[in-house]
Amino acid sequence: MLSNRLDDLAETFELLGDWEERYRYVIDLGRGLAPLTDAERSEANRVRGCASQVWLVTETSEEGALVFRGDSDAHIVRGLIALLLQLVSGLRPEEIAGFDAVAALGRLGLSANLSSQRSNGLAAMAERMRRDARAHAKAS
C-alpha cells in the first residue's frame, strides 16, 4: 500500500514536468488540508526543527491505524505536510515506524529542489511521524 502511494505521487510529479508546476501542485495540496483548531496548535503538537511554525496531530483510528493531521504558517510547508499525509496517514504504526519518508520523497526530486531549511523541516516532520508511530507500536 505504501509503495502504491509513492508510485502514485511519483507518477503525478512526472506528469507535471517542471519544478514551478510541481511547487504549485504542492502548495495546492497544502490548501486542501483541513485547518487545525486553536487548541491543536499547541506546544505539544509543534514540530521542532522547522523554520516555519508546524503542528502535527496524531490520532488512532478504530482499526488501529494512525491518522495524521497538520498545519503550518507557510504555504509550501503546508504542501509538504500534505505530501507526508498522503504517504503515511491511515497506515499501521509498524509500517510508518520503519518507513524513511525523506528518502522516499527523494524519488520525487524534492531534496534537490528544496532549500536546506525546508529539507531539514521535512526531515523533522517525517521523524516526528515515525516517533509517534514507534510510541503507538510499543503501546499496542
Tab-separated table of C-alpha atoms in Angstrom:
chain	number	residue	atom	x	y	z
A	1	MET	CA	0.000	0.000	0.000
A	2	LEU	CA	2.799	2.393	0.900
A	3	SER	CA	4.657	1.669	-2.331
A	4	ASN	CA	1.429	2.249	-4.298
A	5	ARG	CA	1.000	5.631	-2.663
A	6	LEU	CA	4.572	6.572	-3.504
A	7	ASP	CA	4.166	5.323	-7.082
A	8	ASP	CA	1.042	7.475	-7.475
A	9	LEU	CA	2.865	10.573	-6.207
A	10	ALA	CA	5.858	9.898	-8.449
A	11	GLU	CA	3.576	9.491	-11.453
A	12	THR	CA	1.835	12.785	-10.679
A	13	PHE	CA	5.163	14.601	-10.322
A	14	GLU	CA	6.382	13.176	-13.653
A	15	LEU	CA	3.238	14.425	-15.389
A	16	LEU	CA	3.722	17.935	-14.014
A	17	GLY	CA	7.041	18.469	-15.740
A	18	ASP	CA	8.999	21.442	-14.418
A	19	TRP	CA	9.545	22.421	-10.793
A	20	GLU	CA	7.467	25.560	-10.997
A	21	GLU	CA	4.416	23.383	-11.759
A	22	ARG	CA	5.413	20.916	-9.057
A	23	TYR	CA	5.719	23.664	-6.450
A	24	ARG	CA	2.263	24.954	-7.407
A	25	TYR	CA	0.917	21.413	-7.050
A	26	VAL	CA	2.496	21.028	-3.594
A	27	ILE	CA	1.103	24.402	-2.483
A	28	ASP	CA	-2.354	23.427	-3.805
A	29	LEU	CA	-2.178	20.186	-1.811
A	30	GLY	CA	-1.486	22.240	1.295
A	31	ARG	CA	-4.503	24.445	0.631
A	32	GLY	CA	-6.622	21.312	0.819
A	33	LEU	CA	-5.609	20.499	4.396
A	34	ALA	CA	-8.308	20.894	6.998
A	35	PRO	CA	-7.304	23.614	9.453
A	36	LEU	CA	-6.354	22.687	12.988
A	37	THR	CA	-8.202	24.211	15.906
A	38	ASP	CA	-6.504	26.783	18.126
A	39	ALA	CA	-6.249	24.115	20.829
A	40	GLU	CA	-4.483	21.756	18.399
A	41	ARG	CA	-1.932	24.461	17.588
A	42	SER	CA	-0.389	23.721	20.957
A	43	GLU	CA	3.213	23.461	22.022
A	44	ALA	CA	2.767	19.700	22.425
A	45	ASN	CA	1.826	19.373	18.743
A	46	ARG	CA	4.513	21.744	17.444
A	47	VAL	CA	7.265	20.148	15.373
A	48	ARG	CA	10.743	21.210	16.429
A	49	GLY	CA	13.425	21.680	13.789
A	50	CYS	CA	11.278	23.557	11.296
A	51	ALA	CA	11.968	27.166	10.319
A	52	SER	CA	8.202	27.697	9.949
A	53	GLN	CA	5.571	27.012	12.566
A	54	VAL	CA	4.412	23.411	12.082
A	55	TRP	CA	1.915	21.385	14.084
A	56	LEU	CA	1.115	17.695	13.728
A	57	VAL	CA	-1.753	15.894	15.423
A	58	THR	CA	-1.621	12.106	15.660
A	59	GLU	CA	-4.789	10.105	16.237
A	60	THR	CA	-5.578	6.400	16.192
A	61	SER	CA	-8.427	5.057	14.089
A	62	GLU	CA	-10.757	2.302	15.312
A	63	GLU	CA	-8.757	-0.150	13.185
A	64	GLY	CA	-5.507	0.819	14.921
A	65	ALA	CA	-4.104	2.885	12.047
A	66	LEU	CA	-2.533	6.273	12.670
A	67	VAL	CA	-4.257	9.302	11.217
A	68	PHE	CA	-2.194	12.460	10.998
A	69	ARG	CA	-3.393	15.997	10.563
A	70	GLY	CA	-1.155	19.016	10.267
A	71	ASP	CA	-0.812	22.695	9.575
A	72	SER	CA	1.828	25.360	9.062
A	73	ASP	CA	2.075	29.098	8.682
A	74	ALA	CA	3.963	28.670	5.363
A	75	HIS	CA	2.241	27.618	2.119
A	76	ILE	CA	4.999	25.339	0.807
A	77	VAL	CA	5.353	23.666	4.204
A	78	ARG	CA	1.591	23.021	4.325
A	79	GLY	CA	2.086	21.296	0.988
A	80	LEU	CA	4.969	19.213	2.308
A	81	ILE	CA	2.760	18.180	5.225
A	82	ALA	CA	0.057	17.175	2.722
A	83	LEU	CA	2.589	15.035	0.807
A	84	LEU	CA	3.623	13.264	4.004
A	85	LEU	CA	-0.009	12.740	4.952
A	86	GLN	CA	-0.747	11.217	1.548
A	87	LEU	CA	2.065	8.743	2.122
A	88	VAL	CA	1.578	7.630	5.712
A	89	SER	CA	-1.748	8.740	7.192
A	90	GLY	CA	-4.061	5.778	7.679
A	91	LEU	CA	-1.281	3.186	7.890
A	92	ARG	CA	-0.455	0.915	10.818
A	93	PRO	CA	2.172	2.220	13.254
A	94	GLU	CA	4.599	-0.578	12.337
A	95	GLU	CA	4.515	0.442	8.654
A	96	ILE	CA	5.186	4.085	9.457
A	97	ALA	CA	7.899	3.392	12.055
A	98	GLY	CA	10.009	1.530	9.505
A	99	PHE	CA	9.468	3.926	6.597
A	100	ASP	CA	12.013	6.549	5.544
A	101	ALA	CA	9.685	9.197	4.118
A	102	VAL	CA	12.503	11.621	3.301
A	103	ALA	CA	14.297	9.028	1.169
A	104	ALA	CA	11.006	8.058	-0.470
A	105	LEU	CA	10.174	11.672	-1.290
A	106	GLY	CA	13.696	11.988	-2.667
A	107	ARG	CA	12.390	9.845	-5.512
A	108	LEU	CA	10.251	12.850	-6.447
A	109	GLY	CA	13.353	15.048	-6.605
A	110	LEU	CA	12.238	17.065	-3.601
A	111	SER	CA	15.530	17.063	-1.724
A	112	ALA	CA	17.376	18.507	-4.710
A	113	ASN	CA	14.783	21.255	-5.158
A	114	LEU	CA	14.138	22.407	-1.599
A	115	SER	CA	16.224	24.839	0.403
A	116	SER	CA	18.258	23.304	3.206
A	117	GLN	CA	15.847	24.822	5.751
A	118	ARG	CA	12.854	23.227	4.025
A	119	SER	CA	14.697	19.896	3.718
A	120	ASN	CA	15.523	19.986	7.430
A	121	GLY	CA	11.898	20.819	8.222
A	122	LEU	CA	10.664	17.943	6.067
A	123	ALA	CA	13.037	15.591	7.884
A	124	ALA	CA	11.798	16.887	11.260
A	125	MET	CA	8.164	16.314	10.278
A	126	ALA	CA	8.880	12.801	8.977
A	127	GLU	CA	10.856	11.925	12.105
A	128	ARG	CA	8.023	13.174	14.316
A	129	MET	CA	5.606	10.870	12.479
A	130	ARG	CA	7.994	7.931	12.874
A	131	ARG	CA	8.496	8.688	16.574
A	132	ASP	CA	4.733	8.835	17.143
A	133	ALA	CA	4.346	5.570	15.216
A	134	ARG	CA	7.047	3.857	17.315
A	135	ALA	CA	5.336	5.056	20.510
A	136	HIS	CA	1.955	3.721	19.324
A	137	ALA	CA	3.508	0.418	18.201
A	138	LYS	CA	5.038	-0.103	21.665
A	139	ALA	CA	1.761	0.748	23.390
A	140	SER	CA	-0.200	-1.801	21.314
